[in-house]
Coordinates of N, CA and C in Angstrom, one line a residue:
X1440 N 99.8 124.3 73.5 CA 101.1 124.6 73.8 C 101.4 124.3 75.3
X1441 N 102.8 124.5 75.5 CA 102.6 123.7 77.0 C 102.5 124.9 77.6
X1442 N 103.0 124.7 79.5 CA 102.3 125.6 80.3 C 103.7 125.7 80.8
X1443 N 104.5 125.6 80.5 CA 106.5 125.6 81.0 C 106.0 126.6 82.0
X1444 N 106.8 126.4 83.3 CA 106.7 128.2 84.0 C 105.7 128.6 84.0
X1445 N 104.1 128.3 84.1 CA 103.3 129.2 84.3 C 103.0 128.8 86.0
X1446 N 102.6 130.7 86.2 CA 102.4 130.9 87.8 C 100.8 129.7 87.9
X1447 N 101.2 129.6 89.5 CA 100.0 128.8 89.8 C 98.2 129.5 89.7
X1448 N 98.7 130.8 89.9 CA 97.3 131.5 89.3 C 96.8 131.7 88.0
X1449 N 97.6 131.6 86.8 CA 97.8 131.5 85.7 C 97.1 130.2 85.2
X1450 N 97.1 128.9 86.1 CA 96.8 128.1 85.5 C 95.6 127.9 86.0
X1451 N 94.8 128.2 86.9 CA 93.7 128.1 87.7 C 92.8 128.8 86.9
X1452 N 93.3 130.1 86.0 CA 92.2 130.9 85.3 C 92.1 130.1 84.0
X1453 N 93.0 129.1 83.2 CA 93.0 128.2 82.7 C 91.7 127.0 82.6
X1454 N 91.8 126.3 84.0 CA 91.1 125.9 84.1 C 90.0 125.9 84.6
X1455 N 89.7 127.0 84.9 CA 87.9 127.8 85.5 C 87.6 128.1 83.6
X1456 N 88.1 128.6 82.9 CA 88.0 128.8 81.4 C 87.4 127.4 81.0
X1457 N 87.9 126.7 81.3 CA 88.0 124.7 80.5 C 86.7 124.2 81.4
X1458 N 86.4 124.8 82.6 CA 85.2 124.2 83.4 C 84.3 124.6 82.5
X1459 N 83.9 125.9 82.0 CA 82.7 126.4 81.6 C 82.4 125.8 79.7
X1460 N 83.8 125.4 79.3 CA 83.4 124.6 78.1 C 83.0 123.3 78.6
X1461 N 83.5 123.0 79.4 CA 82.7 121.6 80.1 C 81.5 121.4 79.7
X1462 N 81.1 122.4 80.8 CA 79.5 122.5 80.7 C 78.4 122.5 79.3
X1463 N 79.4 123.5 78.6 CA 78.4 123.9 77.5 C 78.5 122.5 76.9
X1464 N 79.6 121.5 76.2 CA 79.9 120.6 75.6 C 78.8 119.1 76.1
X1465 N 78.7 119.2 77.6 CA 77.9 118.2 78.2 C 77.0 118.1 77.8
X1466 N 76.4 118.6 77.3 CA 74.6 118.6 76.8 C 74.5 118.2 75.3
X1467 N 76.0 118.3 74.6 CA 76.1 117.5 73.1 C 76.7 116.1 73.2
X1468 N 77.4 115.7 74.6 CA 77.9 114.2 74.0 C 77.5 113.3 74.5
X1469 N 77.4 112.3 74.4 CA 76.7 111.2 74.6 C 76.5 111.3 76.4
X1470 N 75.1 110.4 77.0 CA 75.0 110.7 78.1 C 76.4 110.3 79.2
X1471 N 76.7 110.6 80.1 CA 77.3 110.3 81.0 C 79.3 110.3 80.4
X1472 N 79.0 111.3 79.1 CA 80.5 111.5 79.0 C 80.9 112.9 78.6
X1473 N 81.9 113.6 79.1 CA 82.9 114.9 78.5 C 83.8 115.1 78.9
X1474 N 84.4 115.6 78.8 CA 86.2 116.6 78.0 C 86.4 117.3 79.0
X1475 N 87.6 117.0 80.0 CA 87.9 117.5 81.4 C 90.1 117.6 80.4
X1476 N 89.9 119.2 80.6 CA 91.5 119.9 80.1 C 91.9 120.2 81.6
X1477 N 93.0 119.2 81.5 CA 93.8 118.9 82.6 C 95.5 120.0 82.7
X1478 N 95.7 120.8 83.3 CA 97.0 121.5 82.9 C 97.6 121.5 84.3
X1479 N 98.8 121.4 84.2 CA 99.8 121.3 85.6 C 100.3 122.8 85.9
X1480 N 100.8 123.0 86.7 CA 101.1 124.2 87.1 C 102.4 124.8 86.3
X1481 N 102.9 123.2 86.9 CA 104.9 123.7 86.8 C 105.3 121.9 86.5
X1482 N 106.4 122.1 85.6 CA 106.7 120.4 85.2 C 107.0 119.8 86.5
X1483 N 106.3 118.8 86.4 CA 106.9 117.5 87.7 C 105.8 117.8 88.8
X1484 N 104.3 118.3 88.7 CA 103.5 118.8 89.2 C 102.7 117.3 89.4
X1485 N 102.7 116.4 90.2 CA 101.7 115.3 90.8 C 100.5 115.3 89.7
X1486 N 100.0 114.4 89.2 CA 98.9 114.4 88.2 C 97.8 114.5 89.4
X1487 N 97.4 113.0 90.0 CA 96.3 113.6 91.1 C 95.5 112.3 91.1
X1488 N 95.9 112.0 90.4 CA 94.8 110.0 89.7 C 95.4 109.2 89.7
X1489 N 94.9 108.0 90.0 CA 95.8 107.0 89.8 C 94.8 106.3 88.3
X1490 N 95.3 105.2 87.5 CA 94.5 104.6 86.3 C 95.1 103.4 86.4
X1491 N 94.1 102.6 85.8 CA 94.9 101.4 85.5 C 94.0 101.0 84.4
X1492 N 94.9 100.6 82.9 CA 94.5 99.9 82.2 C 92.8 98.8 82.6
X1493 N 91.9 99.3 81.8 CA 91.1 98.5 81.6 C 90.1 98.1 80.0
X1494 N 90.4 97.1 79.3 CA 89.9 97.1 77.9 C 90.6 98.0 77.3
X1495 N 89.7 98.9 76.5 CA 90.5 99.8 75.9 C 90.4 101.2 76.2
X1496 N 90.3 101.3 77.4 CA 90.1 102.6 78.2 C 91.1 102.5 79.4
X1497 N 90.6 103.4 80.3 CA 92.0 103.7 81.2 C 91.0 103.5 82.4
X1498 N 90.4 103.2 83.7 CA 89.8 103.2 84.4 C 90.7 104.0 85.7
X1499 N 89.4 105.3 85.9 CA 90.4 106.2 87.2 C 90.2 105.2 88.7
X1500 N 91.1 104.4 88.9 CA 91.3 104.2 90.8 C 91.0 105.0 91.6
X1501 N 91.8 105.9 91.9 CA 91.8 107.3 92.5 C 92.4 108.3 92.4
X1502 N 91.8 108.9 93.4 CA 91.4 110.5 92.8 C 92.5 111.3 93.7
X1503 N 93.6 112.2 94.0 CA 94.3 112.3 94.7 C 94.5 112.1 95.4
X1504 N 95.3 111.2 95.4 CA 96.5 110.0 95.6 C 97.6 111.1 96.0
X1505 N 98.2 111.5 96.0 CA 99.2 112.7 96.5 C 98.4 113.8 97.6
X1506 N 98.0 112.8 98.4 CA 97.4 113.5 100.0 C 97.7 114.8 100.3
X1507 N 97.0 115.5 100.5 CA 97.8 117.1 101.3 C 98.3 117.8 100.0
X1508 N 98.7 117.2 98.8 CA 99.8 117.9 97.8 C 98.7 118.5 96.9
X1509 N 99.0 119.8 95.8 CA 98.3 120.0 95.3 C 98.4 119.3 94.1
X1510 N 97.6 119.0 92.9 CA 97.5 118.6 92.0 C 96.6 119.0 91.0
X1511 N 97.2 118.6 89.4 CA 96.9 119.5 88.4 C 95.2 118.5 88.5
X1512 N 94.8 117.5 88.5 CA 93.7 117.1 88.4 C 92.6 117.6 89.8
X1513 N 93.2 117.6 90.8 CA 92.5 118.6 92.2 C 92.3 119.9 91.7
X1514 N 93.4 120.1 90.7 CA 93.0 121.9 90.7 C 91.8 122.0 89.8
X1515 N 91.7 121.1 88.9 CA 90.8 120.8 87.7 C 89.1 120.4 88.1
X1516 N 89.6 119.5 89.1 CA 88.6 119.0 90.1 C 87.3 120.5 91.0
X1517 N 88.3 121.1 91.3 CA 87.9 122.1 92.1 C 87.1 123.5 91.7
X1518 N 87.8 123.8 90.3 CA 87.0 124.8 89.3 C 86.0 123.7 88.5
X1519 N 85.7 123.0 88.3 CA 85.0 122.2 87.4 C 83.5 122.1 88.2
X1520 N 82.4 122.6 87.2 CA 81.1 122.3 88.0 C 80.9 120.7 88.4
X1521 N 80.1 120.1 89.1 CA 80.1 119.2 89.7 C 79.8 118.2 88.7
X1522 N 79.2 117.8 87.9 CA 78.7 116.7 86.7 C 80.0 116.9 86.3
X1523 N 81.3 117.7 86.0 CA 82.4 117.5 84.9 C 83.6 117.2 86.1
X1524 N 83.2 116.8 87.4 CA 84.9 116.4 87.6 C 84.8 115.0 87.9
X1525 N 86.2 114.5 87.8 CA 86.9 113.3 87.2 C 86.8 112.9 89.2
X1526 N 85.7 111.2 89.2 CA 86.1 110.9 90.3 C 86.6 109.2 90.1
X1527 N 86.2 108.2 90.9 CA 87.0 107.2 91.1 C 86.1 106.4 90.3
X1528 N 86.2 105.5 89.4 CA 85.5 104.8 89.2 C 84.8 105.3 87.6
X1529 N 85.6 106.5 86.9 CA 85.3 107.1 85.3 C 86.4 106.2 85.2
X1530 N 86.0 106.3 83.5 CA 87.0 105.7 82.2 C 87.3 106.8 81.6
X1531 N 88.7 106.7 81.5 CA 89.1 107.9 80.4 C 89.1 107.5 79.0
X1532 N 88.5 107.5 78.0 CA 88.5 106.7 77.0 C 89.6 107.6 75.7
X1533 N 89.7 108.7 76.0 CA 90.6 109.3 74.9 C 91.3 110.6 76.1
X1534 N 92.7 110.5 75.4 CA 93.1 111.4 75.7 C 93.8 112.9 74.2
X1535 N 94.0 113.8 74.3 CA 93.9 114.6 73.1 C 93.5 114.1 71.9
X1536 N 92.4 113.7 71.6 CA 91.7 112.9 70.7 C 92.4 111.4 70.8
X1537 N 93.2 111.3 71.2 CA 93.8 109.2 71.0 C 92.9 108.5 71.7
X1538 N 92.7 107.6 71.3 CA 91.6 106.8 71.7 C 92.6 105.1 71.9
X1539 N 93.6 105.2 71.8 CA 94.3 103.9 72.0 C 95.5 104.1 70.9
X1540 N 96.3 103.1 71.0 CA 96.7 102.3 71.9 C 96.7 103.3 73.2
X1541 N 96.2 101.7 74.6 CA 96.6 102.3 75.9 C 98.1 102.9 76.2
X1542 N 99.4 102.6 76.1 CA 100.6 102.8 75.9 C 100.6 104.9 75.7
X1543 N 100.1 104.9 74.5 CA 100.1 106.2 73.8 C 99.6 106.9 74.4
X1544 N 98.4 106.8 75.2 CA 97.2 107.3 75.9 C 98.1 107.7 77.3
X1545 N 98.5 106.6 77.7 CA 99.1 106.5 79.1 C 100.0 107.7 79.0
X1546 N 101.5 107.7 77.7 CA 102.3 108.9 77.5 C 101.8 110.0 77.5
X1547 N 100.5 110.5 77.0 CA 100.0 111.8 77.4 C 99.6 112.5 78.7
X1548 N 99.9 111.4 79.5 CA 99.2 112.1 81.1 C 100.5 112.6 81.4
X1549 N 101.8 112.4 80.4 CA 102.5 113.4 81.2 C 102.5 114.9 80.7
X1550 N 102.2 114.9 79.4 CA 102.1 116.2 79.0 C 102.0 117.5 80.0
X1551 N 101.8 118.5 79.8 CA 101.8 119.4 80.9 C 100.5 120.3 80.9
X1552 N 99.7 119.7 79.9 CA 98.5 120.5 79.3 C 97.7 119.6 78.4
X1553 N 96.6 118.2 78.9 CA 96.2 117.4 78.1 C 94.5 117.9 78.5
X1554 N 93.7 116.9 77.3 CA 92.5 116.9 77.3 C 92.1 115.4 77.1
X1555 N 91.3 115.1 78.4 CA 90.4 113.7 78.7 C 89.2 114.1 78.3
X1556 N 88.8 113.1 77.4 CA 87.5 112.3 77.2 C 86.8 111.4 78.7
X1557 N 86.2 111.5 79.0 CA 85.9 111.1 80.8 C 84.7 110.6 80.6
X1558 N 84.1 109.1 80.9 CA 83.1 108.5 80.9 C 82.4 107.7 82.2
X1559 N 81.4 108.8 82.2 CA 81.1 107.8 83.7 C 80.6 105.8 83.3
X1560 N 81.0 105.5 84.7 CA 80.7 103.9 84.3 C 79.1 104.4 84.2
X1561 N 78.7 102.5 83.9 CA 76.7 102.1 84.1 C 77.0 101.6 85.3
X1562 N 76.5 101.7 86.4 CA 76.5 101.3 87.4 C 75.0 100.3 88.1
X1563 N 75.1 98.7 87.9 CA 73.8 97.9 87.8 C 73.6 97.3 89.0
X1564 N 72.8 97.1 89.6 CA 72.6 96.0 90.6 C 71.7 95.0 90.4
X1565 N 72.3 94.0 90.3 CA 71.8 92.3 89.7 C 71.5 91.6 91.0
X1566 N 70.4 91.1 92.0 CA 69.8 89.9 92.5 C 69.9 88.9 91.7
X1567 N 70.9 87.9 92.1 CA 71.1 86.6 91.8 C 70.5 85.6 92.3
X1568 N 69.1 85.0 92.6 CA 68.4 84.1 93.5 C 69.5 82.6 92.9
X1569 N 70.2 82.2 94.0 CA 71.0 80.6 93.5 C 70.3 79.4 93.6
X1570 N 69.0 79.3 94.7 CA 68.4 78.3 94.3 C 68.9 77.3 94.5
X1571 N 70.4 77.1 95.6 CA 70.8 75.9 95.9 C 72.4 75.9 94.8
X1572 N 72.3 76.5 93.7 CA 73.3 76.3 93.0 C 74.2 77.3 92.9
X1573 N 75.3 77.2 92.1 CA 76.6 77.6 92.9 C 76.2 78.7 91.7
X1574 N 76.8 80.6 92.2 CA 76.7 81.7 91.4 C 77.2 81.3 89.8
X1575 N 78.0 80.7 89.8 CA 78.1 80.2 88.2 C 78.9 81.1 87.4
X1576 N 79.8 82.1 88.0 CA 80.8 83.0 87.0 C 82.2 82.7 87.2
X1577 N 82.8 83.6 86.6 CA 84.6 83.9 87.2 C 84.8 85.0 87.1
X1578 N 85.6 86.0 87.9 CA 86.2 87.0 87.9 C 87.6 86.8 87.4
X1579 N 87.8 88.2 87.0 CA 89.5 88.3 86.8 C 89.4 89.2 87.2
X1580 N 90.9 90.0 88.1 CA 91.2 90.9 88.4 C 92.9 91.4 88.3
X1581 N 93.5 92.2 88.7 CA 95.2 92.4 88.4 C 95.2 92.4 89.9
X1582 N 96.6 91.7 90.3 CA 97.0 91.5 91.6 C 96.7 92.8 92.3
X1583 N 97.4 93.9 91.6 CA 97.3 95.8 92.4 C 96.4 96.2 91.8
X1584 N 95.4 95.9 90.9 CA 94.6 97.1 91.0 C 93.1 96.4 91.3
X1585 N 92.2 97.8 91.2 CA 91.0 97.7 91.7 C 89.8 97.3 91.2
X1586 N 89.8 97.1 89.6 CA 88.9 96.6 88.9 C 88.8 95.0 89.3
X1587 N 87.7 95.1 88.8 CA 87.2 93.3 89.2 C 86.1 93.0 87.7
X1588 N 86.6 92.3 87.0 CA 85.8 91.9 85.5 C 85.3 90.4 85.7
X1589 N 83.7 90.6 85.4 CA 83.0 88.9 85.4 C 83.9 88.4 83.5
X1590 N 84.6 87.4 84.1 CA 85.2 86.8 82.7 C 84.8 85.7 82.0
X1591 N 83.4 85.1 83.0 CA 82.6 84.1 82.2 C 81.3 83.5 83.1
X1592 N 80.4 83.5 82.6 CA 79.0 82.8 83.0 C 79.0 81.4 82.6
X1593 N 78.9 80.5 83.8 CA 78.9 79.1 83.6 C 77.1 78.7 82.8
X1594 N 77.1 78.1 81.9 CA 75.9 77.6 81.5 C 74.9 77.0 82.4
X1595 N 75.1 76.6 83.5 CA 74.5 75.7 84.4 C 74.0 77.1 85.7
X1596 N 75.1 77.7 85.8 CA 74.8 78.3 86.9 C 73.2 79.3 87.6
X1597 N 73.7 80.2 88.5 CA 72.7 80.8 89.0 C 72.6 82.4 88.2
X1598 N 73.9 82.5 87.9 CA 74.0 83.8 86.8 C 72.9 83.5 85.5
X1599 N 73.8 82.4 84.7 CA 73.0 82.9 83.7 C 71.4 82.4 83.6
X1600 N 70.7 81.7 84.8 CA 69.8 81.3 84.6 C 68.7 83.0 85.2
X1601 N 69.6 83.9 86.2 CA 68.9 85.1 85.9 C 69.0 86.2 85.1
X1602 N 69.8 85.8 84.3 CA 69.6 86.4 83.0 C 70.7 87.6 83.0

C-alpha cells in the first residue's frame, strides 16, 4: 500500500524493518544480489539515483544526485547494513517482481513504496599485451550516460588474441 502522508519518522522505522530482511534474504540469493524496499516519505519526495537503461536491467549512475536534499533511496541507504545498500555502478534487474519491459520497470520508481532486486556488477581487470597491434574492439556508449559496452572484438586484434 502506499505511504500517502506518512511522517518522516514513520518511514524510517519502515525502512530499518526492510534492512533487517535484507540481511536475512542475502544469504539465500544468488551471490552479489538482494531486495532493497525503497519508500518515500511524502509524494514528490526526490528518489536519490539516477539509472540509465542498460540491456535488460536498469544500471544505477548515481547515488544522490539531489545534493544536500533528503532522499527516499539515502534514507534507505542509511538504515541498510552495508553489503544491502544501493551504490553506483548496481543493476537493478527487477523491480516489484517485473523483470522488464525497461519502460514498466522505469514506471515503478515512481511508486511511493517499491521493492528492487539489486545486483552488484563482476568487476574484471584484463591486461591486454598489443604486441604492436591495434586493441582490436569497439565501444558503444549513450551520448549522457555513463556506461561504456565493448560492442565487438576484431578477429585480428590484441583483444581477442588475449583471450
Amino acid at each position: 500500500c502506499c505511504q500517502v502522508g506518512v511522517e518522516e519518522s514513520r518511514a524510517a522505522v519502515i525502512v530499518d524493518a526492510m534492512s533487517t530482511a535484507c540481511d536475512e534474504r542475502a544469504a539465500s540469493r544468488p551471490a552479489r544480489t538482494f531486495d532493497a524496499v525503497v519508500a518515500r516519505a511524502h509524494r514528490g519526495e526526490p528518489l536519490g539515483m539516477r539509472v540509465e537503461a542498460f540491456g535488460a536491467a536498469m544500471h544505477v549512475v548515481t547515488v544522490g544526485a539531489e545534493a544536500g536534499r533528503d532522499s527516499a533511496v539515502g534514507r534507505y541507504n542509511r538504515a541498510a547494513a552495508t553489503e544491502c545498500r544501493v551504490r553506483e555502478g548496481d543493476y537493478i534487474v527487477a523491480i516489484n517482481g517485473c523483470s522488464g519491459p525497461l519502460a514498466e520497470m522505469a514506471e515503478l520508481l515512481h511508486d511511493e513504496r517499491f521493492e528492487m532486486t539489486v545486483r552488484r556488477p563482476k568487476v574484471s581487470t584484463v591486461a591486454i599485451p598489443r604486441a604492436g597491434k591495434a586493441l582490436g574492439f569497439g565501444v558503444a556508449y549513450h551520448a549522457h550516460g555513463a556506461s561504456l559496452t565493448v560492442s565487438n572484438v576484431d578477429e585480428d586484434g590484441a583483444a581477442r588474441r588475449a583471450g
